[in-house]
mmCIF file of C-alpha atoms in Angstrom:
data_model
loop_
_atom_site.group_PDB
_atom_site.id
_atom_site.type_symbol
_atom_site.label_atom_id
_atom_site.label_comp_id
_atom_site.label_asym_id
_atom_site.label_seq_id
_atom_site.Cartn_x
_atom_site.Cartn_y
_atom_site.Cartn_z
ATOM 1 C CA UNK O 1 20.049 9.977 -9.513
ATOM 2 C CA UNK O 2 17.528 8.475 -7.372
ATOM 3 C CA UNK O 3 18.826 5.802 -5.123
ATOM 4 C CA UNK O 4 17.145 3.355 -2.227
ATOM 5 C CA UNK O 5 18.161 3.984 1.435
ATOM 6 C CA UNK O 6 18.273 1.420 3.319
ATOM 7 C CA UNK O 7 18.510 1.886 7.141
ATOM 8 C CA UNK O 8 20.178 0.400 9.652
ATOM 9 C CA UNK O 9 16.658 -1.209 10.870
ATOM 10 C CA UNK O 10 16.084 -2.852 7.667
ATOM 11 C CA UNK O 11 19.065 -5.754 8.061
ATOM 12 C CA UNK O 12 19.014 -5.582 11.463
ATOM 13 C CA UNK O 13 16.170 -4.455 14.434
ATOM 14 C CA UNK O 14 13.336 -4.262 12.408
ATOM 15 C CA UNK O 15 14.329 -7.173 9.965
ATOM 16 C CA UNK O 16 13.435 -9.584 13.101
ATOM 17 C CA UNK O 17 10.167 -7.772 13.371
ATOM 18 C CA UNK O 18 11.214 -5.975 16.651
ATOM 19 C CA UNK O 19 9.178 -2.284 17.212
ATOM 20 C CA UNK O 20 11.086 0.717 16.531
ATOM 21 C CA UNK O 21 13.133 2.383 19.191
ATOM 22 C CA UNK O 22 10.448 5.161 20.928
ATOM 23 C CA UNK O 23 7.697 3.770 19.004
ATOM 24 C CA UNK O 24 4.049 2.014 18.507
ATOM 25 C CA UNK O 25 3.309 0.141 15.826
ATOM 26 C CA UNK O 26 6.259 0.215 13.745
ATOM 27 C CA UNK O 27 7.960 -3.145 13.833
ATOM 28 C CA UNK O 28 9.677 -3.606 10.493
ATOM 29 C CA UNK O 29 11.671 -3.094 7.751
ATOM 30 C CA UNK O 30 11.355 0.624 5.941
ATOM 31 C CA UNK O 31 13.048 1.631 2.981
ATOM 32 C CA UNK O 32 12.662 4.925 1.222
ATOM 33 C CA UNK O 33 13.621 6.629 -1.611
ATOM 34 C CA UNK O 34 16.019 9.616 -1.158
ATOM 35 C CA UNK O 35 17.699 12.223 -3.855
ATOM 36 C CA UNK O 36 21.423 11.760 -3.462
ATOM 37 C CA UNK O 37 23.624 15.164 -3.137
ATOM 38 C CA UNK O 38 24.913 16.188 -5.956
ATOM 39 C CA UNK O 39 28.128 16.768 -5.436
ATOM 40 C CA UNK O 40 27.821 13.294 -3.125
ATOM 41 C CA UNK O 41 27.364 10.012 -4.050
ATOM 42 C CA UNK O 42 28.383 9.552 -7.450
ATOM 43 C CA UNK O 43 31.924 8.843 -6.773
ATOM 44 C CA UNK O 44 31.538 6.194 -4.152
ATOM 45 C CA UNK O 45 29.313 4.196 -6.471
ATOM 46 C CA UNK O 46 31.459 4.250 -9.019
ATOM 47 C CA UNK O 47 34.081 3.007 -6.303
ATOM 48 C CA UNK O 48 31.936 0.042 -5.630
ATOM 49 C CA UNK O 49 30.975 -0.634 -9.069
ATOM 50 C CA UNK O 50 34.654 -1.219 -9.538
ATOM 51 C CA UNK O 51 35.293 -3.889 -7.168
ATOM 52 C CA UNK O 52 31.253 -5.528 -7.674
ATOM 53 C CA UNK O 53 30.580 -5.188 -11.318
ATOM 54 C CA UNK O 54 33.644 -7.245 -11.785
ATOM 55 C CA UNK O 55 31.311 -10.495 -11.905
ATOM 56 C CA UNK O 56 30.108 -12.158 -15.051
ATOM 57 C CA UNK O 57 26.468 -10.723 -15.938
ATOM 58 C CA UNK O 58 25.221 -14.693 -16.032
ATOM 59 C CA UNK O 59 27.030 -15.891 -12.857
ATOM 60 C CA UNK O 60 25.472 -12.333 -11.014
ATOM 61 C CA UNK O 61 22.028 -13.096 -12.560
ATOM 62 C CA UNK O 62 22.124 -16.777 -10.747
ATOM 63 C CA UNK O 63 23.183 -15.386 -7.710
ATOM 64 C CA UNK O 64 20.415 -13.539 -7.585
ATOM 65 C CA UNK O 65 18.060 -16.526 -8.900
ATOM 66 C CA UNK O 66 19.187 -18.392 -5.892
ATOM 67 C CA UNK O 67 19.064 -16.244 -3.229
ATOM 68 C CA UNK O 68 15.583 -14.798 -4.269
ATOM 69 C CA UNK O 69 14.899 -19.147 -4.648
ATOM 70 C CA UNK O 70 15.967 -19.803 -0.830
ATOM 71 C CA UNK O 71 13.875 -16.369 0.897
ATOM 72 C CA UNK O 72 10.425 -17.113 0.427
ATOM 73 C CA UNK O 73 9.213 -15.019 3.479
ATOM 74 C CA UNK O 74 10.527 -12.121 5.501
ATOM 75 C CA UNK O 75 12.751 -11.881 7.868
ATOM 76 C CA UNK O 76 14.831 -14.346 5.348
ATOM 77 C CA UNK O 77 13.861 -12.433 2.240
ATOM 78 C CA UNK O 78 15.791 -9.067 3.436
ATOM 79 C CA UNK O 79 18.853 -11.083 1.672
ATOM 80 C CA UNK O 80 17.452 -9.550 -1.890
ATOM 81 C CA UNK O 81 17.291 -6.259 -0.621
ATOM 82 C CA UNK O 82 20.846 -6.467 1.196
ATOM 83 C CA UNK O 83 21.974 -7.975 -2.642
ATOM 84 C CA UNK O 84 19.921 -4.952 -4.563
ATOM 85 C CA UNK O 85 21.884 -2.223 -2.175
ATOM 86 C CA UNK O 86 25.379 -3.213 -3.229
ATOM 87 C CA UNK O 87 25.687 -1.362 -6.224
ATOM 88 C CA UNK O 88 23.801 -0.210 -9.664
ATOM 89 C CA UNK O 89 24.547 -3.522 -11.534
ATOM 90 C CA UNK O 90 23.487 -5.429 -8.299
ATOM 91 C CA UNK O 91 20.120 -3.520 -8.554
ATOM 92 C CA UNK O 92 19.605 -4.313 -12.151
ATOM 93 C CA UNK O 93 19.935 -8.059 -11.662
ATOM 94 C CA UNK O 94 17.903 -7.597 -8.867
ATOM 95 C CA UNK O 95 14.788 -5.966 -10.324
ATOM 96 C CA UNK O 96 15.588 -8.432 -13.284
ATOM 97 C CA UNK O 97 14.760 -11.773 -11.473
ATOM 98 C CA UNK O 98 12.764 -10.559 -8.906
ATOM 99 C CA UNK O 99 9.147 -11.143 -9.709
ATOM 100 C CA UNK O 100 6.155 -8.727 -8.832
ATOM 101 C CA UNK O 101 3.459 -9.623 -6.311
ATOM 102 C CA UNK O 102 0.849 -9.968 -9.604
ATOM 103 C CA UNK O 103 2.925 -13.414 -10.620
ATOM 104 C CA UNK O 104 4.836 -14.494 -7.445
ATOM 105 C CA UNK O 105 2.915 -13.638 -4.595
ATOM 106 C CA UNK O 106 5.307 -11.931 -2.633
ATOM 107 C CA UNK O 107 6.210 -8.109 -1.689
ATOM 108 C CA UNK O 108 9.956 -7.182 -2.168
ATOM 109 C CA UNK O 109 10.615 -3.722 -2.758
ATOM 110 C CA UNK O 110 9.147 -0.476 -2.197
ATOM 111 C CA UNK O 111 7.861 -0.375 -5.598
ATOM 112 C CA UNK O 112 5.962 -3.805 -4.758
ATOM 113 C CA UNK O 113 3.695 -1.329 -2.784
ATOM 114 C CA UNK O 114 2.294 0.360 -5.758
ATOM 115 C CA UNK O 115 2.128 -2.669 -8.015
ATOM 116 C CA UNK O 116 -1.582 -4.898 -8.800
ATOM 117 C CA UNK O 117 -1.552 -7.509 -5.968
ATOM 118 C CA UNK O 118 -1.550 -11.686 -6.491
ATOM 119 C CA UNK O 119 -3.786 -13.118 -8.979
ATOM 120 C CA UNK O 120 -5.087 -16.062 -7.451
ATOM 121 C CA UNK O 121 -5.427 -15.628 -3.638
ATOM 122 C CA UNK O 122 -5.228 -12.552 -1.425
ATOM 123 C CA UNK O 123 -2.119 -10.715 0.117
ATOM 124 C CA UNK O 124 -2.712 -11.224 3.902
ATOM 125 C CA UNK O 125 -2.044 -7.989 5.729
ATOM 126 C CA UNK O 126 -3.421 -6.359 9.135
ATOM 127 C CA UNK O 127 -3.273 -2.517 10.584
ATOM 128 C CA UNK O 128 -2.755 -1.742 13.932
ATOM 129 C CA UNK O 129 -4.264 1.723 14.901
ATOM 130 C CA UNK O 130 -2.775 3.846 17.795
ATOM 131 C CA UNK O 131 -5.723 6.244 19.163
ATOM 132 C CA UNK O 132 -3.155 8.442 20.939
ATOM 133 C CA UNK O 133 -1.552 9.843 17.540
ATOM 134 C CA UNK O 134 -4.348 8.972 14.978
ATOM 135 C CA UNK O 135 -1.567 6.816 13.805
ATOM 136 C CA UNK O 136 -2.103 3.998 11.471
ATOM 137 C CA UNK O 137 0.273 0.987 10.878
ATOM 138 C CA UNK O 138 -0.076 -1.638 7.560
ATOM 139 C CA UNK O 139 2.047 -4.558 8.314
ATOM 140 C CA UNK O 140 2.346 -8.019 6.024
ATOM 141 C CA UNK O 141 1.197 -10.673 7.456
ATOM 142 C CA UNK O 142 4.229 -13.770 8.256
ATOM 143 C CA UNK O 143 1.998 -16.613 9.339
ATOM 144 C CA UNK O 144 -1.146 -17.983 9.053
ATOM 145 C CA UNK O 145 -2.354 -16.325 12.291
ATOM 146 C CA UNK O 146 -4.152 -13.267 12.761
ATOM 147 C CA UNK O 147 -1.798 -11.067 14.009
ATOM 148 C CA UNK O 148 2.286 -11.790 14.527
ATOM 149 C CA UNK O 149 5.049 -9.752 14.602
ATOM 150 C CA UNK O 150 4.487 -8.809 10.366
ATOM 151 C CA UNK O 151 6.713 -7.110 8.480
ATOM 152 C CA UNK O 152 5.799 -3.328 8.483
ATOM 153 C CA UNK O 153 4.746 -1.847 5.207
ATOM 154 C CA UNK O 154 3.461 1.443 5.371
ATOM 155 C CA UNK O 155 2.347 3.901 8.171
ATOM 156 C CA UNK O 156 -0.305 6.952 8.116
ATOM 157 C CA UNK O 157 -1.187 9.797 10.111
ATOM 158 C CA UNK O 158 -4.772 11.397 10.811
ATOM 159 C CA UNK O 159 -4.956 15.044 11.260
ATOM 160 C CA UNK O 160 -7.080 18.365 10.889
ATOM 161 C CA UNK O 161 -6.682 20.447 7.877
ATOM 162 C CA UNK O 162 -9.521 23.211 7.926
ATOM 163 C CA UNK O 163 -12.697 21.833 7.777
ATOM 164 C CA UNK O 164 -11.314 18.581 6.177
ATOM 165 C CA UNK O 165 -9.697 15.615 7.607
ATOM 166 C CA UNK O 166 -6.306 13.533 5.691
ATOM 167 C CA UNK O 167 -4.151 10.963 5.673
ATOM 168 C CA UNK O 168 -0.898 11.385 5.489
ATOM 169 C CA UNK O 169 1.000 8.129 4.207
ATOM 170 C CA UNK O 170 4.957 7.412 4.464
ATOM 171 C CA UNK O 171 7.037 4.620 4.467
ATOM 172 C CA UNK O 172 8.527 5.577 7.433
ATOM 173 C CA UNK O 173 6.502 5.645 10.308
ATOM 174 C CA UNK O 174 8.261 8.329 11.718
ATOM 175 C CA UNK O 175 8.219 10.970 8.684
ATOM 176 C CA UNK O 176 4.782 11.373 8.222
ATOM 177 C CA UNK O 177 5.069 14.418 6.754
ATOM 178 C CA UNK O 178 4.364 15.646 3.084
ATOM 179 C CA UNK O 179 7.537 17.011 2.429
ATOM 180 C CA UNK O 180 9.510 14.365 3.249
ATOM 181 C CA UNK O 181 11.092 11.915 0.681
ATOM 182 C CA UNK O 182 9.282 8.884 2.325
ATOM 183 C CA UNK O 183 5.845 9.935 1.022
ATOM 184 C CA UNK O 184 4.149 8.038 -0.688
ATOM 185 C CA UNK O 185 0.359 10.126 -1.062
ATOM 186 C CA UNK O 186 -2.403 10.692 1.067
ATOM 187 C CA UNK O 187 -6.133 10.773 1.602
ATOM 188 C CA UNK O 188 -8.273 13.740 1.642
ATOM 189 C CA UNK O 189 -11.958 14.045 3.113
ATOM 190 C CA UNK O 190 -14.789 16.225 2.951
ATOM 191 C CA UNK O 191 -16.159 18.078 5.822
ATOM 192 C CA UNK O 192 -18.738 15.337 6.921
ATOM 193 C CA UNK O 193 -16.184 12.868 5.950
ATOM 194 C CA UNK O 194 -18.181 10.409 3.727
ATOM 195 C CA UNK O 195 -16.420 11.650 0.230
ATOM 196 C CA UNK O 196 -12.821 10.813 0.304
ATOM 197 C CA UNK O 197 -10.381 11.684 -2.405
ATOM 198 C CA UNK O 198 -6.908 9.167 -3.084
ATOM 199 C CA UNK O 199 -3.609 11.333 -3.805
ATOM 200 C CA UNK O 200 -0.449 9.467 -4.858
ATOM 201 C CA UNK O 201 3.259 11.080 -5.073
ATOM 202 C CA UNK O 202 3.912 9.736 -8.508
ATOM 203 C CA UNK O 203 2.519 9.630 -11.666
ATOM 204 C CA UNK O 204 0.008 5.917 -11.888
ATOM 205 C CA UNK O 205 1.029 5.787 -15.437
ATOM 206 C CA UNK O 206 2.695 7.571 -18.327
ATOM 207 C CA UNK O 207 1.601 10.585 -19.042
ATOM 208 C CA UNK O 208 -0.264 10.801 -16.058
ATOM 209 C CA UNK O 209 -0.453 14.463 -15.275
ATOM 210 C CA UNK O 210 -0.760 15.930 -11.471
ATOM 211 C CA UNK O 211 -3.498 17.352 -9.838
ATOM 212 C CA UNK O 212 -4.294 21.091 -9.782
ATOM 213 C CA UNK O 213 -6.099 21.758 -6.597
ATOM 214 C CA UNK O 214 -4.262 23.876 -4.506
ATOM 215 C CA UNK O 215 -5.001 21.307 -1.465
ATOM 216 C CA UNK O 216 -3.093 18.718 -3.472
ATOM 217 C CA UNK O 217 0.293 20.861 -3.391
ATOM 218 C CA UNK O 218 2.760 18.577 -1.357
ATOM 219 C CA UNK O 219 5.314 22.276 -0.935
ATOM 220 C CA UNK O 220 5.195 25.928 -1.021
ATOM 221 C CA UNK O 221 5.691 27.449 -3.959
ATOM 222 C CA UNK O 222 9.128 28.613 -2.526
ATOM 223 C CA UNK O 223 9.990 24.641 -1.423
ATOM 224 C CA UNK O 224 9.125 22.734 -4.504
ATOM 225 C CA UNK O 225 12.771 20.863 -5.062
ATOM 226 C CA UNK O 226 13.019 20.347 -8.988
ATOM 227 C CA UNK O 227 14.284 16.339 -8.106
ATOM 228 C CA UNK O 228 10.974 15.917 -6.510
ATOM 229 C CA UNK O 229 7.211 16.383 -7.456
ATOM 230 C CA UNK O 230 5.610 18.787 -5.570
ATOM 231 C CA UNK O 231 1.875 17.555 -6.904
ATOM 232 C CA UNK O 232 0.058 14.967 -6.345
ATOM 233 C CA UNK O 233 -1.761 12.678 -8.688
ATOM 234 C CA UNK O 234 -5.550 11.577 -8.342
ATOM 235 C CA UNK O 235 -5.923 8.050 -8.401
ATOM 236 C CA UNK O 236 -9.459 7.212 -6.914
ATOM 237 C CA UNK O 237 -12.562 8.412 -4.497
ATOM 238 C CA UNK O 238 -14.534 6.453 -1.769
ATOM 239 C CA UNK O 239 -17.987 7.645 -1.003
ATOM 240 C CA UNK O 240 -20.666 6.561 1.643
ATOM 241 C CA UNK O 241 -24.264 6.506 0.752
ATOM 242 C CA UNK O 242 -25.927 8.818 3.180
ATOM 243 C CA UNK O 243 -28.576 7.256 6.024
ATOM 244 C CA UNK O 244 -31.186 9.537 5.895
ATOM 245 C CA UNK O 245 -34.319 7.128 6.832
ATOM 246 C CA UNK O 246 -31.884 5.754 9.680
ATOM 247 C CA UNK O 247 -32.512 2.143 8.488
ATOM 248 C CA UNK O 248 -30.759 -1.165 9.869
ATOM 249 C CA UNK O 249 -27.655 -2.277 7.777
ATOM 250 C CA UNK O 250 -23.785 -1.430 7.475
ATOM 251 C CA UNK O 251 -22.464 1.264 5.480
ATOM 252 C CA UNK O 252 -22.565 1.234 2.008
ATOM 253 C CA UNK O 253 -19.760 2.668 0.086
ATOM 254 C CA UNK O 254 -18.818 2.836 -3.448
ATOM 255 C CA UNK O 255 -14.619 3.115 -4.846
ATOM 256 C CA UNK O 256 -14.021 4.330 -8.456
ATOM 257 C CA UNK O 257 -9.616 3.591 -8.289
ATOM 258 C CA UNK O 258 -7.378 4.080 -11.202
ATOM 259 C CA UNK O 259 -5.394 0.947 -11.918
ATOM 260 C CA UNK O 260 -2.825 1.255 -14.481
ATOM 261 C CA UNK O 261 -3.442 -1.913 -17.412
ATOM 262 C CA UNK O 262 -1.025 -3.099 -19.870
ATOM 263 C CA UNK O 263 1.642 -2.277 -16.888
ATOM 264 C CA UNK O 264 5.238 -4.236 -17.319
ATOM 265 C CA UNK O 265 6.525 -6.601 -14.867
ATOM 266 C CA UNK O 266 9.991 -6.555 -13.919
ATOM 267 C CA UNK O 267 11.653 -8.352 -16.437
ATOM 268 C CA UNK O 268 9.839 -6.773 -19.010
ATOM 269 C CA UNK O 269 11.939 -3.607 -17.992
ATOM 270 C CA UNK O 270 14.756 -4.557 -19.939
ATOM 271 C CA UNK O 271 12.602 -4.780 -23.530
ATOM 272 C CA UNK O 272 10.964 -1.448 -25.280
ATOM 273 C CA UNK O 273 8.501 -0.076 -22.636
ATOM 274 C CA UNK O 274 5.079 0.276 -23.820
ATOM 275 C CA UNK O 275 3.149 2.697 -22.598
ATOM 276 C CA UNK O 276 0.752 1.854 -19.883
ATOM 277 C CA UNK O 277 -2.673 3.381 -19.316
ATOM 278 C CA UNK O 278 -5.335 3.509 -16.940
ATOM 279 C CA UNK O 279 -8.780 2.336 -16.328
ATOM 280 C CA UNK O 280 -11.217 3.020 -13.382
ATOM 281 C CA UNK O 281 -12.150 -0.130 -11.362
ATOM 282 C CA UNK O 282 -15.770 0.415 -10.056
ATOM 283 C CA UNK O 283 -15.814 -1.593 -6.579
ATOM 284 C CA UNK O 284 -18.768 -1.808 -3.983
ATOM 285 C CA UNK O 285 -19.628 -2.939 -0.657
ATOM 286 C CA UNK O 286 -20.525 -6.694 -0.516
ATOM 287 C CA UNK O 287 -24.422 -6.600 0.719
ATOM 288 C CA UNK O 288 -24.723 -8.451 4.026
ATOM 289 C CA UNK O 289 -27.427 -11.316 5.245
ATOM 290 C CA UNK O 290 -29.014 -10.713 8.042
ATOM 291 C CA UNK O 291 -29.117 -13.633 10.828
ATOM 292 C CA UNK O 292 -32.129 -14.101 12.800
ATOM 293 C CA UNK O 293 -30.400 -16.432 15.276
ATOM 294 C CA UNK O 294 -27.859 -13.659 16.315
ATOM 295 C CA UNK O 295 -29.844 -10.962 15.038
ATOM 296 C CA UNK O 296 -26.870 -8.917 12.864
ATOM 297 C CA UNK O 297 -26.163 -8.386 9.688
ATOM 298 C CA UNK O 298 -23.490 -11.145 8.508
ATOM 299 C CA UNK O 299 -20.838 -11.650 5.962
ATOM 300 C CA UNK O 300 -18.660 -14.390 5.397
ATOM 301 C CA UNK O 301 -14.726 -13.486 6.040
ATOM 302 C CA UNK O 302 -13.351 -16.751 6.195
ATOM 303 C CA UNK O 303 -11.916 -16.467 10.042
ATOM 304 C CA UNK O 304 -9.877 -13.449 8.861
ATOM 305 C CA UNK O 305 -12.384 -11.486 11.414
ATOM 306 C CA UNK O 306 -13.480 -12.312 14.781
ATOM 307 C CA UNK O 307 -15.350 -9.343 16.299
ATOM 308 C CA UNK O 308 -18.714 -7.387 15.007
ATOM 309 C CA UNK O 309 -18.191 -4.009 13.809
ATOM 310 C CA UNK O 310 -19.658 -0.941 11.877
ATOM 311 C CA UNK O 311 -16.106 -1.007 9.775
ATOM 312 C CA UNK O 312 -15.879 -4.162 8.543
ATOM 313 C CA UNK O 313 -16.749 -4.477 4.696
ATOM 314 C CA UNK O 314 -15.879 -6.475 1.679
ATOM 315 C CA UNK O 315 -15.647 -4.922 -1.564
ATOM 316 C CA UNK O 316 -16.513 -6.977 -4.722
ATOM 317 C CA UNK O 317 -16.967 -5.619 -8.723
ATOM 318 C CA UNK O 318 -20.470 -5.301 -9.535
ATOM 319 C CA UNK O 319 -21.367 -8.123 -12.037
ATOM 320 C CA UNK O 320 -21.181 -7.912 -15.249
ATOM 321 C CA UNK O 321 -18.555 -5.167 -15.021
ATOM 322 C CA UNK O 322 -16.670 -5.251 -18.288
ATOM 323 C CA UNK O 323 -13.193 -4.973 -17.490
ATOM 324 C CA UNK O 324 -9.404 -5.733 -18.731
ATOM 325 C CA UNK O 325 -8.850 -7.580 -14.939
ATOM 326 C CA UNK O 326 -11.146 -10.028 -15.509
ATOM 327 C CA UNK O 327 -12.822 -9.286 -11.579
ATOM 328 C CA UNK O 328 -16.754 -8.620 -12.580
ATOM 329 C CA UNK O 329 -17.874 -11.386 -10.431
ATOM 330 C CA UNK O 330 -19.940 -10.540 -7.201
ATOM 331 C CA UNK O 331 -18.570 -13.627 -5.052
ATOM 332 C CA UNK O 332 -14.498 -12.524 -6.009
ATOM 333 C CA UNK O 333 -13.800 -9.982 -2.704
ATOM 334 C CA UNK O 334 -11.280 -7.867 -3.760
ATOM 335 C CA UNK O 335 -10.292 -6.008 -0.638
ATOM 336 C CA UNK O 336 -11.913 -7.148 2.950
ATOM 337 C CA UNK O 337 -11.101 -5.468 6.166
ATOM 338 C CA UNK O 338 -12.299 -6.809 9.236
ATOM 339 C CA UNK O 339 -11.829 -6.070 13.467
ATOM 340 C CA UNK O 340 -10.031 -8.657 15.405
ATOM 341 C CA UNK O 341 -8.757 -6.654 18.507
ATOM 342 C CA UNK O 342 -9.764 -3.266 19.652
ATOM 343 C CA UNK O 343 -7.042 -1.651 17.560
ATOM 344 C CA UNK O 344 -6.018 -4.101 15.125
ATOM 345 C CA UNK O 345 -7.797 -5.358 12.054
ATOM 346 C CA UNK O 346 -6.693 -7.501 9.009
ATOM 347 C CA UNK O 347 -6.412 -6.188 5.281
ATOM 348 C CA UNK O 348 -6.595 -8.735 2.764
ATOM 349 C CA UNK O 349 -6.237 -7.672 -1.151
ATOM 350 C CA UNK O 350 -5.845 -9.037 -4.479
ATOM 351 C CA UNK O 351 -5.186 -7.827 -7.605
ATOM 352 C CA UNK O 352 -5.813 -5.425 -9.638
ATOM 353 C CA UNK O 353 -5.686 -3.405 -6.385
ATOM 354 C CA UNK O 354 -1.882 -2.371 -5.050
ATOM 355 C CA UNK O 355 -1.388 -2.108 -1.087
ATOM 356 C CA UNK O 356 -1.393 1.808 -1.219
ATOM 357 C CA UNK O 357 -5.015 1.904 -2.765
ATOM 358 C CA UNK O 358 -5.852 -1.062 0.028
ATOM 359 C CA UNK O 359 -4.336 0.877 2.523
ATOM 360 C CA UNK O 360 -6.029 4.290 1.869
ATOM 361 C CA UNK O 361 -9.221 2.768 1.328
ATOM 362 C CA UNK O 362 -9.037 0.443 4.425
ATOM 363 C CA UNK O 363 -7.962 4.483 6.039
ATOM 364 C CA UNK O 364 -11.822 6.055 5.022
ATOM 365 C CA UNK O 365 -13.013 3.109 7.310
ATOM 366 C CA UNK O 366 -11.765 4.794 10.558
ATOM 367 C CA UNK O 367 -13.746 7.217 11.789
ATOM 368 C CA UNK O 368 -17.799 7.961 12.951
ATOM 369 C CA UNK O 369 -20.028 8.495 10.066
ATOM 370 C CA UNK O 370 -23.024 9.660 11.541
ATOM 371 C CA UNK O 371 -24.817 10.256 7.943
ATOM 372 C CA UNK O 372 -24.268 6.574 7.370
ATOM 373 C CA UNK O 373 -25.141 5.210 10.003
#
């Protein structure tokens, strides 16, 4: 069965936002999912299930109630996690009270990662960017200021493949590497690197089937392990309009992302699952003003971004855009991503967009465009 590790760093180092031993960038909590042995495993939960599953299912649903009542924010909030890793009927109560980041706000799990972020104001989040291993870092944002000490989400890695560049993206920032059971998908780009194609490990929705480009393969043929997918599954593309006339003005750039609709929360999970589809969310580059005073193209961030650059963007639906989220309004942003520091920059989304899609379309920012620009 599929279980949740969770390290050492998790309740301890990295749970008081400390970096990572031999390591830039990765100051958190991580959490992946691993394939328990099986020969291993099975016995020693049903040890602890012995001694923890003793408690009434009312009085263990109220502990959980209150301790997910008194964490609001991480480092506190680790206490739910610590509570979901005792045993399997700990994890059910868990997931059971636990609300996603759609109704409460707030990023728990792993599997908050992946689900639509908060309805009614943005997830604040910032990267940090190490140029000396094309390494990427998404961390959650603790206070109001630009950039703290976060809580690290997710990590990605830059490299060569061919004539193509991707992204490899873990939730470990030291396994960045396809194979490993800390992926969580990656982003592919074409030669000139203006088309840019968004892979994720698991299937968006039911049904969902994966992709069959040989460049999507996550294994060899003779490495594919039967407890793991070795495909990936398509869930969006990022293009940039080509510059040809060389005319002022930022990039413009165009996402078409698969968000799943009619998805359950977490205490729907214990009533008959309906099937969820998906729909294609048609997002665009906010157009900018330009200033004549400071003589630059201008868009308003809010103070979420304090220093001029080619990257920064905000993405809004085009109006009119008849769709089952209820975002076809030109002045809701969506996703914005902004420079503050050399390497760091914030990342601030909302639903229906999860913080992978955020992430990996924050990723097709990096990177000279010479076509575009």
């Amino acid at each position: 069965m599929a279980l949740w590790r969770c390290s050492s760093s998790w309740l301890s180092r990295s749970s008081l936002g400390w970096p990572p031993a031999g390591g830039v960038g990765g100051g958190e909590s991580k959490v992946s999912p691993e394939i328990a042995p099986v020969d291993a495993g099975e016995g020693e939960e049903e040890g602890d299930e012995e001694g923890w599953s003793l408690l009434l299912p009312e009085l263990l649903t109220e502990i959980m109630r209150r301790v997910d009542a008194s964490a609001e924010r991480w480092p506190p909030r680790r206490d739910v996690v610590a509570c979901a890793c005792v045993c399997r009927r700990w994890r059910d109560a868990a997931v059971s009270v636990v609300r996603p980041p759609l109704e409460c706000g707030r990023i728990t799990f792993p599997s908050s990662l992946k689900q639509p972020g908060p309805r009614d104001a943005p997830m604040h989040c910032f990267i940090r960017r190490n140029k000396k291993n094309s390494t990427f870092y998404l961390y959650l944002s603790l206070t109001q200021a630009l950039t703290d000490k976060g809580k690290f989400l997710l990590a990605a890695r830059r490299f060569r493949n061919g004539a193509h560049t991707e992204y490899i993206i873990s939730y470990d920032c030291d396994d960045l590497f396809p194979g490993s059971n800390s992926y969580v998908g990656k982003l592919r780009s074409d030669f000139l690197g203006t088309k840019f194609v968004v892979y994720d490990s698991q299937p968006p929705y039911d049904g969902a089937k994966p992709s069959r480009n040989q460049s999507s393969r996550r294994f060899a043929s003779k490495q594919i392990n039967p407890n793991v997918s070795g495909g990936n599954y398509e869930v969006g593309q990022v293009s940039y309009k080509f510059n040809f006339l060389k005319s002022r003005g930022p990039r413009r750039m165009q996402c078409s992302i698969q968000c799943p609709v009619g998805q359950n929360t977490a205490s729907d999970q214990l009533k008959d699952k309906q099937l969820s589809t998906s729909s294609s969310l048609v997002l665009r580059n906010k157009a900018p003003r330009w200033h004549e005073h400071l003589q630059c193209w201008c868009l308003n961030f809010h103070g979420r971004v304090t220093v001029a650059s080619v990257k920064n963007f905000q993405l809004v639906a085009p109006a009119g855009t008849s769709d089952p989220w209820g975002v076809g309004d030109e002045e809701t942003v969506i996703l914005q991503f902004g420079k503050i520091e050399d390497d760091a920059f914030t990342m601030d989304y909302r639903q229906p967009l999860s913080a992978f899609q955020a992430f990996a379309i924050c990723l097709t920012s990096f990177g000279t465009k010479l076509a575009c620009e």
